[in-house]
Short mmCIF file of C-alpha atoms in Angstrom, two decimals:
data_model
loop_
_atom_site.label_atom_id
_atom_site.label_comp_id
_atom_site.label_asym_id
_atom_site.label_seq_id
_atom_site.Cartn_x
_atom_site.Cartn_y
_atom_site.Cartn_z
CA MET A 1 -31.38 -17.32 -72.49
CA ASP A 2 -31.80 -19.17 -69.22
CA ARG A 3 -35.41 -18.55 -68.27
CA SER A 4 -35.33 -20.84 -65.23
CA PHE A 5 -32.99 -18.40 -63.47
CA LEU A 6 -34.40 -15.12 -64.72
CA SER A 7 -38.06 -15.93 -64.20
CA ASN A 8 -37.44 -17.20 -60.69
CA GLU A 9 -39.34 -15.22 -58.06
CA LYS A 10 -36.34 -14.93 -55.71
CA VAL A 11 -34.10 -13.67 -58.52
CA ILE A 12 -36.77 -11.18 -59.63
CA GLU A 13 -37.07 -9.91 -56.07
CA ALA A 14 -33.28 -9.63 -55.72
CA SER A 15 -33.08 -7.80 -59.06
CA ARG A 16 -34.84 -4.78 -57.53
CA ASN A 17 -31.58 -3.85 -55.79
CA PHE A 18 -29.58 -4.18 -59.00
CA VAL A 19 -29.46 -2.26 -62.24
CA CYS A 20 -30.43 -4.92 -64.74
CA ILE A 21 -29.09 -4.59 -68.26
CA ARG A 22 -30.08 -7.00 -71.00
CA LEU A 23 -28.43 -6.25 -74.32
CA ALA A 24 -29.32 -7.68 -77.68
CA THR A 25 -26.22 -9.50 -78.91
CA TYR A 26 -25.03 -8.50 -82.42
CA GLU A 27 -27.33 -5.48 -82.52
CA ASP A 28 -24.84 -2.71 -81.65
CA GLU A 29 -21.11 -2.51 -82.39
CA ALA A 30 -20.22 -0.43 -79.31
CA GLU A 31 -22.16 -2.77 -77.02
CA ALA A 32 -20.51 -5.77 -78.68
CA GLU A 33 -17.10 -4.23 -77.92
CA PHE A 34 -18.09 -3.88 -74.27
CA LEU A 35 -19.39 -7.46 -74.13
CA ARG A 36 -16.08 -8.74 -75.55
CA THR A 37 -14.34 -7.23 -72.52
CA VAL A 38 -16.69 -9.16 -70.25
CA TYR A 39 -16.69 -12.63 -71.78
CA VAL A 40 -15.66 -14.36 -74.97
CA GLY A 41 -15.57 -18.07 -75.66
CA ARG A 42 -12.45 -20.15 -76.22
CA THR A 43 -12.38 -19.08 -79.88
CA GLY A 44 -12.18 -15.42 -78.89
CA ASP A 45 -15.49 -14.64 -80.58
CA LEU A 46 -18.44 -12.90 -78.96
CA GLU A 47 -20.88 -15.63 -78.08
CA ASN A 48 -24.63 -15.54 -78.43
CA THR A 49 -25.24 -15.03 -74.72
CA VAL A 50 -23.27 -13.41 -71.89
CA PHE A 51 -24.00 -13.16 -68.16
CA VAL A 52 -22.18 -11.49 -65.27
CA LEU A 53 -22.74 -9.53 -62.07
CA MET A 54 -20.61 -6.37 -61.86
CA THR A 55 -19.79 -3.42 -59.67
CA PRO A 56 -21.64 -0.18 -60.55
CA ASP A 57 -18.55 1.16 -62.33
CA THR A 58 -18.11 -2.15 -64.26
CA LYS A 59 -14.48 -2.33 -63.12
CA GLU A 60 -14.92 -5.57 -61.21
CA ASN A 61 -16.88 -8.72 -61.88
CA LEU A 62 -18.85 -9.96 -58.89
CA CYS A 63 -19.21 -13.49 -60.22
CA ARG A 64 -17.57 -15.66 -62.84
CA PRO A 65 -18.69 -14.40 -66.26
CA GLY A 66 -20.07 -16.94 -68.68
CA ARG A 67 -22.74 -17.69 -71.23
CA SER A 68 -25.50 -17.89 -68.64
CA PRO A 69 -26.14 -17.72 -64.88
CA ASN A 70 -25.49 -21.43 -64.50
CA PHE A 71 -21.82 -20.88 -65.35
CA ALA A 72 -21.45 -19.39 -61.87
CA PHE A 73 -24.50 -20.55 -59.92
CA ARG A 74 -25.94 -23.96 -59.25
CA SER A 75 -29.50 -22.81 -58.93
CA PRO A 76 -31.74 -19.74 -59.13
CA SER A 77 -31.82 -19.72 -55.32
CA SER A 78 -28.04 -19.52 -55.09
CA LEU A 79 -28.00 -16.65 -57.61
CA ALA A 80 -30.67 -14.80 -55.61
CA ALA A 81 -28.80 -15.38 -52.34
CA GLU A 82 -25.57 -14.03 -53.85
CA MET A 83 -27.37 -11.00 -55.27
CA ASN A 84 -28.92 -10.24 -51.90
CA LYS A 85 -25.50 -10.59 -50.27
CA ILE A 86 -23.87 -8.28 -52.82
CA ALA A 87 -26.65 -5.68 -52.53
CA LYS A 88 -25.92 -5.29 -48.82
CA ASP A 89 -22.49 -3.88 -49.70
CA TYR A 90 -24.00 -0.98 -51.64
CA LYS A 91 -25.80 2.01 -50.30
CA THR A 92 -27.80 3.62 -53.05
CA SER A 93 -26.50 7.14 -53.22
CA ALA A 94 -28.97 8.80 -55.53
CA ASP A 95 -32.61 9.53 -55.77
CA LEU A 96 -34.46 6.53 -57.15
CA THR A 97 -37.56 8.56 -57.88
CA ASN A 98 -36.22 9.82 -61.21
CA PRO A 99 -35.47 6.59 -62.99
CA ILE A 100 -34.39 6.14 -66.58
CA LEU A 101 -36.99 4.32 -68.68
CA PRO A 102 -35.72 0.78 -69.28
CA GLN A 103 -36.11 0.58 -73.05
CA LEU A 104 -34.66 -0.90 -76.20
CA LYS A 105 -32.57 1.22 -78.53
CA ASP A 106 -35.24 1.41 -81.25
CA VAL A 107 -38.74 0.21 -82.08
CA ARG A 108 -37.58 -2.46 -84.54
CA LEU A 109 -35.63 -4.15 -81.79
CA GLY A 110 -38.26 -3.30 -79.19
CA LEU A 111 -41.00 -5.10 -81.08
CA ASN A 112 -38.79 -8.13 -81.69
CA VAL A 113 -37.73 -8.36 -78.03
CA SER A 114 -41.36 -7.90 -77.02
CA SER A 115 -42.23 -10.93 -79.12
CA CYS A 116 -39.24 -12.90 -77.78
CA ASP A 117 -40.41 -12.22 -74.22
CA GLY A 118 -44.05 -12.88 -75.04
CA LEU A 119 -44.90 -9.51 -73.52
CA PRO A 120 -46.80 -6.48 -74.83
CA SER A 121 -44.91 -3.44 -76.08
CA VAL A 122 -45.22 0.15 -74.96
CA ILE A 123 -43.95 2.55 -77.63
CA CYS A 124 -43.40 6.31 -77.31
CA VAL A 125 -43.94 8.03 -80.65
CA ALA A 126 -42.47 11.52 -80.39
CA ASP A 127 -42.30 14.46 -82.80
CA GLU A 128 -41.02 18.02 -82.59
CA ASN A 129 -44.07 19.18 -80.63
CA ASN A 130 -44.21 16.13 -78.37
CA PRO A 131 -40.71 15.40 -77.07
CA ALA A 132 -39.73 11.83 -76.26
CA ASP A 133 -38.37 12.63 -72.82
CA PHE A 134 -41.75 13.95 -71.64
CA MET A 135 -43.40 10.61 -72.40
CA GLN A 136 -40.42 8.58 -71.17
CA ASN A 137 -40.41 10.46 -67.85
CA ALA A 138 -44.10 9.68 -67.43
CA LEU A 139 -43.53 5.98 -68.09
CA ALA A 140 -40.27 5.42 -66.21
CA PRO A 141 -41.65 5.23 -62.64
CA LEU A 142 -44.39 2.88 -63.86
CA ALA A 143 -41.85 0.57 -65.49
CA TYR A 144 -40.22 -0.09 -62.09
CA SER A 145 -43.40 -0.13 -60.02
CA LYS A 146 -44.32 -3.24 -58.10
CA GLU A 147 -47.43 -3.75 -60.22
CA LEU A 148 -45.81 -3.32 -63.63
CA ALA A 149 -42.10 -4.19 -63.40
CA GLY A 150 -41.04 -6.56 -66.14
CA LYS A 151 -44.51 -6.80 -67.68
CA PHE A 152 -43.98 -4.57 -70.75
CA VAL A 153 -41.17 -3.93 -73.22
CA TYR A 154 -40.51 -0.25 -73.93
CA SER A 155 -39.09 1.60 -76.92
CA THR A 156 -39.20 5.05 -78.51
CA THR A 157 -39.22 6.48 -82.00
CA THR A 158 -39.43 9.92 -83.56
CA ASP A 159 -40.27 8.40 -86.93
CA ALA A 160 -43.87 7.19 -87.03
CA SER A 161 -43.24 5.49 -90.38
CA MET A 162 -41.17 2.91 -88.47
CA LEU A 163 -44.53 1.66 -87.21
CA ASN A 164 -46.18 1.04 -90.57
CA SER A 165 -46.44 -2.63 -89.70
CA ILE A 166 -48.60 -1.89 -86.64
CA GLU A 167 -52.21 -2.71 -87.43
CA ASN A 168 -54.74 0.04 -86.56
CA TYR A 169 -52.04 2.69 -85.94
CA SER A 170 -52.80 6.04 -87.59
CA GLY A 171 -49.33 7.61 -87.33
CA GLN A 172 -50.17 10.10 -84.57
CA PRO A 173 -47.68 10.82 -81.76
CA GLY A 174 -48.42 9.36 -78.35
CA ILE A 175 -47.88 6.31 -76.20
CA LEU A 176 -48.93 3.07 -77.86
CA LEU A 177 -49.80 -0.22 -76.25
CA VAL A 178 -49.03 -2.85 -78.86
CA GLU A 179 -49.40 -6.60 -78.96
CA PRO A 180 -46.42 -7.91 -80.98
CA GLY A 181 -46.85 -10.36 -83.81
CA GLU A 182 -45.52 -13.88 -83.50
CA TYR A 183 -42.18 -12.93 -85.05
CA GLY A 184 -41.92 -9.39 -83.70
CA LEU A 185 -41.92 -7.96 -87.21
CA ASP A 186 -45.38 -6.48 -86.89
CA GLY A 187 -47.99 -5.91 -84.22
CA LYS A 188 -51.48 -4.74 -83.38
CA LEU A 189 -52.39 -1.49 -81.64
CA ILE A 190 -54.38 -2.21 -78.50
CA LYS A 191 -54.64 1.31 -77.12
CA GLN A 192 -53.16 4.74 -77.76
CA PHE A 193 -52.66 7.50 -75.19
CA SER A 194 -52.11 11.12 -76.17
CA PRO A 195 -48.62 12.44 -75.28
CA SER A 196 -50.05 14.51 -72.41
CA THR A 197 -52.02 11.70 -70.75
CA LYS A 198 -51.63 11.68 -66.97
CA PRO A 199 -49.29 8.89 -65.78
CA SER A 200 -51.99 7.65 -63.41
CA VAL A 201 -54.33 7.04 -66.36
CA ILE A 202 -51.65 5.12 -68.25
CA GLU A 203 -50.75 3.19 -65.09
CA ASN A 204 -54.33 2.08 -64.50
CA ALA A 205 -54.73 1.02 -68.13
CA LEU A 206 -51.46 -0.96 -68.10
CA ILE A 207 -52.34 -2.63 -64.81
CA GLU A 208 -55.72 -3.58 -66.18
CA TYR A 209 -54.22 -4.92 -69.40
CA ALA A 210 -51.49 -6.89 -67.62
CA GLY A 211 -54.09 -8.31 -65.28
CA ALA A 212 -56.15 -9.72 -68.11
CA ALA A 213 -53.48 -10.68 -70.64
CA ALA A 214 -51.17 -13.67 -70.55
CA LYS A 215 -47.47 -14.02 -71.24
CA VAL A 216 -47.19 -15.73 -74.61
CA SER A 217 -45.07 -18.85 -74.66
CA LYS A 218 -43.85 -20.49 -77.85
CA ASN A 219 -42.43 -23.82 -78.85
CA HIS A 220 -38.82 -23.16 -79.85
CA SER A 221 -38.37 -25.67 -82.67
CA THR A 222 -41.85 -25.11 -84.13
CA HIS A 223 -41.31 -21.35 -84.10
CA VAL A 224 -37.96 -21.56 -85.89
CA ARG A 225 -39.08 -24.19 -88.39
CA THR A 226 -42.28 -22.31 -89.26
CA GLY A 227 -40.45 -18.97 -89.38
CA MET A 228 -37.94 -20.32 -91.87
CA ARG A 229 -40.64 -21.85 -94.00
CA GLU A 230 -42.54 -18.54 -94.05
CA GLY A 231 -39.41 -16.47 -94.74
CA LYS A 232 -39.46 -14.58 -91.42
CA ALA A 233 -35.87 -13.33 -91.37
CA TRP A 234 -34.00 -11.02 -89.01
CA LYS A 235 -30.87 -9.20 -90.07
CA THR A 236 -28.53 -8.46 -87.19
CA GLU A 237 -26.79 -5.08 -87.07
CA ILE A 238 -23.35 -6.68 -86.94
CA PRO A 239 -22.28 -10.14 -88.13
CA ILE A 240 -22.93 -13.07 -85.83
CA GLU A 241 -19.72 -14.50 -84.37
CA ASP A 242 -20.92 -17.43 -82.29
CA ARG A 243 -19.67 -20.50 -84.19
CA ASN A 244 -22.32 -22.86 -82.86
CA THR A 245 -25.02 -20.44 -84.01
CA LEU A 246 -23.39 -20.00 -87.40
CA GLN A 247 -23.15 -23.74 -87.93
CA ALA A 248 -26.78 -24.21 -86.90
CA MET A 249 -27.84 -21.45 -89.29
CA GLN A 250 -25.87 -22.96 -92.16
CA ARG A 251 -27.50 -26.33 -91.53
CA SER A 252 -30.93 -24.70 -91.40
CA ASN A 253 -30.28 -22.59 -94.50
CA ARG A 254 -29.22 -25.67 -96.45
CA THR A 255 -32.49 -27.40 -95.64
CA SER A 256 -34.66 -24.30 -96.18
CA GLY A 257 -32.78 -22.94 -99.20
CA ARG A 258 -32.30 -19.54 -97.52
CA GLY A 259 -29.27 -17.29 -97.90
CA GLY A 260 -26.38 -17.00 -95.42
CA PRO A 261 -26.48 -15.42 -91.95
CA GLY A 262 -25.04 -12.09 -93.12
CA GLY A 263 -25.61 -9.25 -90.73
CA ARG A 264 -26.46 -5.73 -91.71
CA ARG A 265 -24.24 -2.79 -91.10
CA PRO A 266 -25.67 0.30 -89.42
CA GLY A 267 -27.40 2.38 -92.05
CA GLY A 268 -27.48 -0.52 -94.44
CA ASN A 269 -30.23 -3.00 -95.07
CA MET B 1 -88.44 -46.91 -42.88
CA ASN B 2 -91.19 -44.42 -43.62
CA SER B 3 -90.43 -40.68 -43.69
CA SER B 4 -92.90 -37.93 -43.05
CA PRO B 5 -93.66 -35.50 -45.94
CA THR B 6 -92.10 -32.61 -43.95
CA ARG B 7 -88.85 -34.54 -43.43
CA LEU B 8 -88.72 -35.47 -47.14
CA PHE B 9 -89.25 -31.81 -48.13
CA LYS B 10 -86.45 -30.63 -45.80
CA SER B 11 -84.16 -33.34 -47.10
CA SER B 12 -84.77 -32.39 -50.74
CA GLN B 13 -84.18 -28.71 -49.92
CA ARG B 14 -80.84 -29.63 -48.34
CA ILE B 15 -79.83 -31.61 -51.40
CA ARG B 16 -80.71 -28.70 -53.68
CA LEU B 17 -78.73 -26.30 -51.48
CA ILE B 18 -75.69 -28.57 -51.50
CA THR B 19 -75.95 -29.00 -55.29
CA ALA B 20 -76.16 -25.21 -55.78
CA LEU B 21 -73.13 -24.61 -53.54
CA ALA B 22 -71.13 -27.28 -55.37
CA ALA B 23 -72.03 -25.68 -58.70
CA MET B 24 -70.95 -22.24 -57.46
CA ILE B 25 -67.62 -23.62 -56.22
CA CYS B 26 -67.07 -25.36 -59.56
CA ILE B 27 -67.85 -22.19 -61.57
CA ASN B 28 -65.54 -20.09 -59.36
CA SER B 29 -62.75 -22.63 -59.70
CA CYS B 30 -63.10 -22.75 -63.50
CA TYR B 31 -63.06 -18.93 -63.64
CA ALA B 32 -59.93 -18.80 -61.50
CA GLN B 33 -58.21 -21.30 -63.79
CA SER B 34 -59.07 -19.39 -66.95
CA LYS B 35 -58.15 -15.95 -65.58
CA SER B 36 -54.62 -15.04 -66.62
CA GLU B 37 -52.17 -12.37 -65.60
CA ILE B 38 -48.73 -11.41 -66.85
CA PRO B 39 -46.33 -12.32 -64.03
CA SER B 40 -43.91 -9.80 -62.53
CA GLY B 41 -40.47 -9.83 -64.06
CA ILE B 42 -37.15 -8.05 -64.24
CA ALA B 43 -37.12 -4.46 -65.52
CA TRP B 44 -34.31 -4.62 -68.07
CA HIS B 45 -32.42 -1.70 -69.54
CA GLY B 46 -31.96 -2.56 -73.19
CA VAL B 47 -29.37 0.14 -73.87
CA LEU B 48 -25.92 -0.17 -72.30
CA THR B 49 -25.33 3.56 -71.83
CA ASP B 50 -28.71 3.96 -70.07
CA GLY B 51 -27.97 1.06 -67.74
CA LEU B 52 -24.47 2.27 -66.90
CA ALA B 53 -25.78 5.79 -66.24
CA ASP B 54 -28.41 4.33 -63.91
CA ALA B 55 -25.80 2.26 -62.05
CA LYS B 56 -23.55 5.28 -61.67
CA ALA B 57 -26.38 7.52 -60.46
CA THR B 58 -27.80 5.04 -57.98
CA ASN B 59 -24.63 3.13 -56.99
CA ARG B 60 -26.38 -0.19 -57.50
CA PRO B 61 -24.51 -3.26 -58.70
CA ILE B 62 -25.21 -4.50 -62.20
CA MET B 63 -26.72 -7.71 -63.47
CA LEU B 64 -25.64 -7.83 -67.11
CA LEU B 65 -27.07 -10.21 -69.64
CA SER B 66 -26.86 -10.34 -73.38
CA ALA B 67 -28.84 -12.56 -75.71
CA ALA B 68 -29.62 -12.64 -79.41
CA PRO B 69 -33.26 -11.87 -80.27
CA GLN B 70 -33.31 -14.37 -83.09
CA CYS B 71 -32.72 -18.05 -83.42
CA ALA B 72 -31.10 -19.24 -86.63
CA GLY B 73 -32.08 -15.90 -88.16
CA VAL B 74 -35.75 -16.19 -87.19
CA PRO B 75 -36.93 -13.31 -84.95
CA GLY B 76 -39.34 -13.54 -82.06
CA MET B 77 -37.35 -16.14 -80.15
CA TRP B 78 -34.28 -15.79 -77.89
#
């Protein structure tokens, strides 16, 4: 993922007039089908990364699709300038005060992405008496607010046992602030809010936490090498297609003695 | 050149004041360097259907990205 573009201040500012969607490649068959309609490499396989700007109905690409922003743009500034130009053509037609919480499809992925981004996780744990949408509606405006946008990674579960790997978590429903582990396979509970906590209380706590915490950065090769040595493995939901990635994994597996890249099917393990 | 005791006292007070100010500036600067904050970023939808629903409802253009949250099968790294 090209961080130089996506962490650029001008691009972040321009993103406020866009709906920003970041999918996890090879983690959902239906999303993979959609991505294949956007961009595939010369081999026809879905590549590791995809980037494009599109119209709201997805019928038209607004830039050349590719593996990353630098397929179509020379610099972060040129991407931001194009985004600002495009945004002028669209009048937002709906109420922006009822946003949809920008979250991952499940907590397993949410915790992993949280670790990838080096950002803390906010997890809604719902049950039959504490519906998910109540907590999500409380969090959604905060997730887009000027103070908190892009500072936390959100996900939801109705199965508290999915969070057995979270240190200090008792299994009660509520909104959890979690610091992800180095590999996103576990984490540590920092704070828990009851499901009925006022949004302003959560907002103040998140602002305070974000103001004192730091984005975690990792060394790529050290992380991968150590992860392999320690057996930290991730099974994708669908098989990986990107040939460069597959070759790299085969090389790595030969040296570490691990099994093949595989890929788990939904419902499988 | 001889200095009067009063002048010497004033001069030493000035030096102490300057030293104290310098120390305060240094402490403040160190504190500022150690204080951290998560920078603002992009608010990403992680679910395609949610993102497309948002785009349809608000008529905003889409920035679409996809990336694998694992590197060579190791999670925690794009």
